[in-house]
Amino acid sequence: MLQVELNNKADENNIRDIQLLPGVNPGLRVILTSGKTITFHSPYDPFKEARLQINDVRRDGRNLYILLGYGLGYIHEVLLAEADPGSDFIVIEPSELIFKLARQRCAEITEPGLKTTFLIDKESFKLGSVLHSMLSGKSYQDLVIVMHPPSATIYDSLFKMMLQEIQKEVYHQQTNLSTLDDLALTYIKHKLQNLRTIIENPGVKNLFGKFEGIPAILISAGPSLDKNWHYLHFARSKALLIAVDTALKPLLRRGIEPHIVVSADPSKSNYRHLHGVKVKSSLLVAEPMVNPNTYSWFPGKIRIASFGDAIMEFFKPYTGEKGILNVWGSVATVAFDLAFKLKANPIIFMGQDLSYPGDHAYCHGTYWEEEQMNQISPETFWNNLLANRALIIEKDLTGHPVKTTNQLASYARWFQNEMQKHPHIHWINATEGGIVSDCVTKISMHELTHKILKNEVSVEKILYSKSNNIFSKNNYRMLFEKILSAAKELDLFTARTKSVIDSSLTKSTPQLF
């Protein structure tokens, strides 16, 4: 039987009083601070009521359920009994008092193969990061959102915010998946063309953990880089400079050579960021999906990274473990994960606008600007660049509106979700603009160089410490033979599949006389 000890206790979510309605299957009466009374659950048959409430919810083939409002848990019980094996649930209940009553009514229900994540009270604001983590780690056919009607009356504005959060996160995931789908064949071709490079060069894994407690500055090619690049002359001896490939030419033209350059884009145009560059000590960290010219045009040393895909796993017995880096649609996310796995701390953003301040997409001196501005004016170049992009408005670090896109905003969310997982790291945004605003300390580059970057660091000594790469031409030959064997098996499988399809079509097609 339910205890009544919670009666007459106020809840911080606009609830003045919670009254239990006794019965075999009890209900609740919730009185708001406005005086409005809301009844939870049928006094006759709350399970029948729960089935009616979800009657119009499509559940066939769905395997991720998000429940906005828990009440005393009747809807959750019904769904658990009907859900497909392997389904996951996320339950949002803003009232800790109501959830405690639900737990008194019925202890946690478990069904084999089903998992429920509860976000109660203030934990409900973790929905974005929890959903991000779940969507990243598992393939879901589709998701179902079930809203408990009485709870929705109380938490209307909160649930609307939650729905926006879900919509943004799903878009975020779809953006990444569509990128992978569109370029899948290019990935495979490039990795085969880069096979010798993979075998002959050490992996980035040898550097993991080597920069513990050393500051790292992640340099992107956002418009804000134009106003602060000169601070990097001072910072280079006091921090690890990790630049995305897009930022390399703008930095070199200003006399700044980053310690590490990161490349991860397989597109034809992207390797031109490295064309003609001259570096003395920069190290290239690149995943072998990149165009082969990315490696051949870079004059410095190379470290191979892996995104942990099936092809790199197939290569691994012959190439060794190269070190896995996470990627989320942008090379900046790779640089971010690299800094994290090097154990750098603090990790500092610079040039990470993810927006278009002043209607500019990049700093001056990138390959794209270099190619286009010989023929058109700067104003025409930037206007053309933004003309076909679906722009939205977000608030920047200072609270002012700035143009961006859903895709760029999804990258900002990715950074914020990842930073939230690791509060022990001091995350700093020294971009002095842009839309990465949560989970970071916002300071200027002037303040960074004068208050935080105080000690000299021997970055090159760490980067170029001896790395044994034991793989030889024999490894290359064995892997080549393995690939040929797999290709023959694939040809055979394709032929058999075609035969089965042809046979099926023949049997199902009526004879014409």
PDB file of C-alpha atoms in Angstrom, residues 187-357:
ATOM      1  CA  TYR A 187      36.063   5.879 -48.113  1.00  0.00           C
ATOM      2  CA  ILE A 188      36.731   2.336 -49.335  1.00  0.00           C
ATOM      3  CA  LYS A 189      38.628   3.415 -52.447  1.00  0.00           C
ATOM      4  CA  HIS A 190      40.854   5.839 -50.561  1.00  0.00           C
ATOM      5  CA  LYS A 191      41.702   3.316 -47.848  1.00  0.00           C
ATOM      6  CA  LEU A 192      42.844   0.820 -50.451  1.00  0.00           C
ATOM      7  CA  GLN A 193      44.896   3.497 -52.230  1.00  0.00           C
ATOM      8  CA  ASN A 194      46.438   4.529 -48.897  1.00  0.00           C
ATOM      9  CA  LEU A 195      47.328   0.983 -47.890  1.00  0.00           C
ATOM     10  CA  ARG A 196      51.085   1.424 -48.133  1.00  0.00           C
ATOM     11  CA  THR A 197      50.926   4.679 -46.181  1.00  0.00           C
ATOM     12  CA  ILE A 198      48.928   2.940 -43.447  1.00  0.00           C
ATOM     13  CA  ILE A 199      51.509   0.166 -43.100  1.00  0.00           C
ATOM     14  CA  GLU A 200      54.644   2.319 -43.309  1.00  0.00           C
ATOM     15  CA  ASN A 201      53.623   5.021 -40.791  1.00  0.00           C
ATOM     16  CA  PRO A 202      53.036   4.742 -37.023  1.00  0.00           C
ATOM     17  CA  GLY A 203      49.658   5.247 -35.462  1.00  0.00           C
ATOM     18  CA  VAL A 204      48.511   8.178 -33.383  1.00  0.00           C
ATOM     19  CA  LYS A 205      47.877   5.734 -30.529  1.00  0.00           C
ATOM     20  CA  ASN A 206      51.534   6.043 -29.493  1.00  0.00           C
ATOM     21  CA  LEU A 207      50.837   9.664 -28.535  1.00  0.00           C
ATOM     22  CA  PHE A 208      47.765   8.988 -26.400  1.00  0.00           C
ATOM     23  CA  GLY A 209      48.286  10.194 -22.849  1.00  0.00           C
ATOM     24  CA  LYS A 210      51.633  11.855 -23.635  1.00  0.00           C
ATOM     25  CA  PHE A 211      50.386  15.436 -23.098  1.00  0.00           C
ATOM     26  CA  GLU A 212      48.761  14.982 -19.718  1.00  0.00           C
ATOM     27  CA  GLY A 213      48.166  18.336 -18.037  1.00  0.00           C
ATOM     28  CA  ILE A 214      49.543  20.296 -21.000  1.00  0.00           C
ATOM     29  CA  PRO A 215      47.306  22.983 -22.565  1.00  0.00           C
ATOM     30  CA  ALA A 216      46.066  22.313 -26.101  1.00  0.00           C
ATOM     31  CA  ILE A 217      44.614  24.929 -28.438  1.00  0.00           C
ATOM     32  CA  LEU A 218      42.230  23.613 -31.096  1.00  0.00           C
ATOM     33  CA  ILE A 219      42.495  25.986 -34.053  1.00  0.00           C
ATOM     34  CA  SER A 220      39.677  26.102 -36.589  1.00  0.00           C
ATOM     35  CA  ALA A 221      39.325  28.394 -39.582  1.00  0.00           C
ATOM     36  CA  GLY A 222      36.364  30.459 -38.403  1.00  0.00           C
ATOM     37  CA  PRO A 223      36.182  34.193 -39.133  1.00  0.00           C
ATOM     38  CA  SER A 224      37.224  35.080 -35.587  1.00  0.00           C
ATOM     39  CA  LEU A 225      40.719  33.704 -36.233  1.00  0.00           C
ATOM     40  CA  ASP A 226      41.500  36.883 -38.183  1.00  0.00           C
ATOM     41  CA  LYS A 227      41.418  39.049 -35.060  1.00  0.00           C
ATOM     42  CA  ASN A 228      43.411  36.808 -32.706  1.00  0.00           C
ATOM     43  CA  TRP A 229      45.955  34.798 -34.682  1.00  0.00           C
ATOM     44  CA  HIS A 230      48.900  36.939 -33.477  1.00  0.00           C
ATOM     45  CA  TYR A 231      48.521  35.542 -29.935  1.00  0.00           C
ATOM     46  CA  LEU A 232      49.578  32.136 -31.266  1.00  0.00           C
ATOM     47  CA  HIS A 233      53.186  33.340 -31.706  1.00  0.00           C
ATOM     48  CA  PHE A 234      53.383  33.571 -27.933  1.00  0.00           C
ATOM     49  CA  ALA A 235      51.225  30.492 -27.252  1.00  0.00           C
ATOM     50  CA  ARG A 236      53.222  28.107 -29.447  1.00  0.00           C
ATOM     51  CA  SER A 237      55.922  27.534 -26.837  1.00  0.00           C
ATOM     52  CA  LYS A 238      53.426  27.147 -24.003  1.00  0.00           C
ATOM     53  CA  ALA A 239      50.707  24.922 -25.493  1.00  0.00           C
ATOM     54  CA  LEU A 240      50.126  22.188 -28.040  1.00  0.00           C
ATOM     55  CA  LEU A 241      48.676  23.775 -31.189  1.00  0.00           C
ATOM     56  CA  ILE A 242      46.303  21.422 -33.044  1.00  0.00           C
ATOM     57  CA  ALA A 243      44.949  22.895 -36.285  1.00  0.00           C
ATOM     58  CA  VAL A 244      42.331  21.539 -38.656  1.00  0.00           C
ATOM     59  CA  ASP A 245      43.630  21.291 -42.222  1.00  0.00           C
ATOM     60  CA  THR A 246      41.463  24.224 -43.356  1.00  0.00           C
ATOM     61  CA  ALA A 247      43.359  26.520 -40.989  1.00  0.00           C
ATOM     62  CA  LEU A 248      46.877  25.446 -42.022  1.00  0.00           C
ATOM     63  CA  LYS A 249      47.473  27.863 -44.912  1.00  0.00           C
ATOM     64  CA  PRO A 250      46.041  30.897 -43.046  1.00  0.00           C
ATOM     65  CA  LEU A 251      48.369  30.108 -40.119  1.00  0.00           C
ATOM     66  CA  LEU A 252      51.486  29.533 -42.236  1.00  0.00           C
ATOM     67  CA  ARG A 253      50.919  32.816 -44.076  1.00  0.00           C
ATOM     68  CA  ARG A 254      51.067  34.543 -40.709  1.00  0.00           C
ATOM     69  CA  GLY A 255      54.271  32.770 -39.710  1.00  0.00           C
ATOM     70  CA  ILE A 256      52.628  30.266 -37.333  1.00  0.00           C
ATOM     71  CA  GLU A 257      53.277  26.552 -37.713  1.00  0.00           C
ATOM     72  CA  PRO A 258      50.937  24.325 -35.683  1.00  0.00           C
ATOM     73  CA  HIS A 259      52.381  21.273 -33.982  1.00  0.00           C
ATOM     74  CA  ILE A 260      49.678  18.966 -35.337  1.00  0.00           C
ATOM     75  CA  VAL A 261      47.481  19.218 -38.428  1.00  0.00           C
ATOM     76  CA  VAL A 262      44.332  17.065 -38.521  1.00  0.00           C
ATOM     77  CA  SER A 263      42.662  15.920 -41.740  1.00  0.00           C
ATOM     78  CA  ALA A 264      39.637  13.663 -42.145  1.00  0.00           C
ATOM     79  CA  ASP A 265      37.668  14.786 -45.208  1.00  0.00           C
ATOM     80  CA  PRO A 266      37.781  12.477 -48.266  1.00  0.00           C
ATOM     81  CA  SER A 267      36.411  15.035 -50.740  1.00  0.00           C
ATOM     82  CA  LYS A 268      38.388  15.997 -53.832  1.00  0.00           C
ATOM     83  CA  SER A 269      38.754  19.635 -52.882  1.00  0.00           C
ATOM     84  CA  ASN A 270      39.784  19.128 -49.285  1.00  0.00           C
ATOM     85  CA  TYR A 271      43.341  17.911 -49.901  1.00  0.00           C
ATOM     86  CA  ARG A 272      44.099  21.229 -51.572  1.00  0.00           C
ATOM     87  CA  HIS A 273      44.361  22.742 -48.100  1.00  0.00           C
ATOM     88  CA  LEU A 274      47.774  21.031 -47.990  1.00  0.00           C
ATOM     89  CA  HIS A 275      48.876  21.728 -51.554  1.00  0.00           C
ATOM     90  CA  GLY A 276      52.171  23.576 -51.684  1.00  0.00           C
ATOM     91  CA  VAL A 277      52.549  23.969 -47.934  1.00  0.00           C
ATOM     92  CA  LYS A 278      56.018  24.032 -46.371  1.00  0.00           C
ATOM     93  CA  VAL A 279      56.404  22.964 -42.757  1.00  0.00           C
ATOM     94  CA  LYS A 280      59.475  22.311 -40.624  1.00  0.00           C
ATOM     95  CA  SER A 281      58.086  20.211 -37.795  1.00  0.00           C
ATOM     96  CA  SER A 282      54.292  19.905 -38.104  1.00  0.00           C
ATOM     97  CA  LEU A 283      52.878  16.417 -37.755  1.00  0.00           C
ATOM     98  CA  LEU A 284      49.919  15.290 -39.870  1.00  0.00           C
ATOM     99  CA  VAL A 285      47.268  13.137 -38.161  1.00  0.00           C
ATOM    100  CA  ALA A 286      44.889  11.791 -40.794  1.00  0.00           C
ATOM    101  CA  GLU A 287      42.421   8.938 -41.183  1.00  0.00           C
ATOM    102  CA  PRO A 288      43.085   6.925 -44.375  1.00  0.00           C
ATOM    103  CA  MET A 289      39.706   7.825 -45.829  1.00  0.00           C
ATOM    104  CA  VAL A 290      41.368  11.065 -46.998  1.00  0.00           C
ATOM    105  CA  ASN A 291      42.375  11.526 -50.614  1.00  0.00           C
ATOM    106  CA  PRO A 292      45.848  10.011 -51.190  1.00  0.00           C
ATOM    107  CA  ASN A 293      47.143  13.463 -52.137  1.00  0.00           C
ATOM    108  CA  THR A 294      46.590  14.527 -48.514  1.00  0.00           C
ATOM    109  CA  TYR A 295      49.480  12.278 -47.491  1.00  0.00           C
ATOM    110  CA  SER A 296      51.684  12.757 -50.576  1.00  0.00           C
ATOM    111  CA  TRP A 297      51.465  16.561 -50.523  1.00  0.00           C
ATOM    112  CA  PHE A 298      52.258  16.921 -46.841  1.00  0.00           C
ATOM    113  CA  PRO A 299      56.026  17.433 -46.403  1.00  0.00           C
ATOM    114  CA  GLY A 300      56.190  16.508 -42.701  1.00  0.00           C
ATOM    115  CA  LYS A 301      55.830  13.336 -40.681  1.00  0.00           C
ATOM    116  CA  ILE A 302      52.585  11.377 -40.548  1.00  0.00           C
ATOM    117  CA  ARG A 303      50.572   9.584 -37.885  1.00  0.00           C
ATOM    118  CA  ILE A 304      47.708   7.315 -38.929  1.00  0.00           C
ATOM    119  CA  ALA A 305      44.376   7.479 -37.107  1.00  0.00           C
ATOM    120  CA  SER A 306      41.373   5.176 -37.383  1.00  0.00           C
ATOM    121  CA  PHE A 307      37.664   5.827 -36.991  1.00  0.00           C
ATOM    122  CA  GLY A 308      37.203   2.189 -35.954  1.00  0.00           C
ATOM    123  CA  ASP A 309      35.268   1.167 -39.057  1.00  0.00           C
ATOM    124  CA  ALA A 310      35.092  -2.363 -40.468  1.00  0.00           C
ATOM    125  CA  ILE A 311      37.819  -1.754 -43.064  1.00  0.00           C
ATOM    126  CA  MET A 312      40.406  -0.538 -40.555  1.00  0.00           C
ATOM    127  CA  GLU A 313      39.508  -3.494 -38.321  1.00  0.00           C
ATOM    128  CA  PHE A 314      40.052  -5.799 -41.329  1.00  0.00           C
ATOM    129  CA  PHE A 315      43.497  -4.216 -41.847  1.00  0.00           C
ATOM    130  CA  LYS A 316      44.495  -4.279 -38.169  1.00  0.00           C
ATOM    131  CA  PRO A 317      46.152  -7.766 -37.984  1.00  0.00           C
ATOM    132  CA  TYR A 318      48.607  -6.569 -40.640  1.00  0.00           C
ATOM    133  CA  THR A 319      48.916  -2.856 -39.820  1.00  0.00           C
ATOM    134  CA  GLY A 320      48.639  -2.950 -36.038  1.00  0.00           C
ATOM    135  CA  GLU A 321      46.361  -0.813 -33.875  1.00  0.00           C
ATOM    136  CA  LYS A 322      46.673   2.766 -35.114  1.00  0.00           C
ATOM    137  CA  GLY A 323      44.505   4.460 -32.493  1.00  0.00           C
ATOM    138  CA  ILE A 324      40.813   5.256 -32.765  1.00  0.00           C
ATOM    139  CA  LEU A 325      39.548   8.828 -32.871  1.00  0.00           C
ATOM    140  CA  ASN A 326      35.890   9.801 -32.793  1.00  0.00           C
ATOM    141  CA  VAL A 327      34.414  11.843 -35.628  1.00  0.00           C
ATOM    142  CA  TRP A 328      31.092  13.598 -35.932  1.00  0.00           C
ATOM    143  CA  GLY A 329      30.773  15.080 -39.401  1.00  0.00           C
ATOM    144  CA  SER A 330      33.477  17.733 -38.970  1.00  0.00           C
ATOM    145  CA  VAL A 331      37.260  17.563 -38.817  1.00  0.00           C
ATOM    146  CA  ALA A 332      37.083  19.811 -35.732  1.00  0.00           C
ATOM    147  CA  THR A 333      35.422  16.969 -33.829  1.00  0.00           C
ATOM    148  CA  VAL A 334      38.417  14.748 -34.664  1.00  0.00           C
ATOM    149  CA  ALA A 335      40.848  17.388 -33.387  1.00  0.00           C
ATOM    150  CA  PHE A 336      38.731  17.665 -30.235  1.00  0.00           C
ATOM    151  CA  ASP A 337      38.881  13.912 -29.560  1.00  0.00           C
ATOM    152  CA  LEU A 338      42.605  13.850 -30.306  1.00  0.00           C
ATOM    153  CA  ALA A 339      43.260  16.513 -27.645  1.00  0.00           C
ATOM    154  CA  PHE A 340      41.118  14.564 -25.199  1.00  0.00           C
ATOM    155  CA  LYS A 341      42.982  11.287 -25.830  1.00  0.00           C
ATOM    156  CA  LEU A 342      46.342  13.017 -25.563  1.00  0.00           C
ATOM    157  CA  LYS A 343      45.073  13.955 -22.053  1.00  0.00           C
ATOM    158  CA  ALA A 344      45.655  17.651 -22.682  1.00  0.00           C
ATOM    159  CA  ASN A 345      44.187  19.972 -20.057  1.00  0.00           C
ATOM    160  CA  PRO A 346      42.960  22.656 -20.421  1.00  0.00           C
ATOM    161  CA  ILE A 347      41.542  22.236 -23.935  1.00  0.00           C
ATOM    162  CA  ILE A 348      40.966  25.567 -25.642  1.00  0.00           C
ATOM    163  CA  PHE A 349      38.816  26.457 -28.657  1.00  0.00           C
ATOM    164  CA  MET A 350      40.037  29.097 -31.075  1.00  0.00           C
ATOM    165  CA  GLY A 351      38.421  30.076 -34.390  1.00  0.00           C
ATOM    166  CA  GLN A 352      35.523  27.724 -33.605  1.00  0.00           C
ATOM    167  CA  ASP A 353      32.706  30.054 -34.677  1.00  0.00           C
ATOM    168  CA  LEU A 354      30.335  27.471 -36.205  1.00  0.00           C
ATOM    169  CA  SER A 355      28.478  30.502 -37.508  1.00  0.00           C
ATOM    170  CA  TYR A 356      28.797  33.359 -39.990  1.00  0.00           C
ATOM    171  CA  PRO A 357      29.652  36.581 -38.142  1.00  0.00           C
TER     172      PRO A 357
END
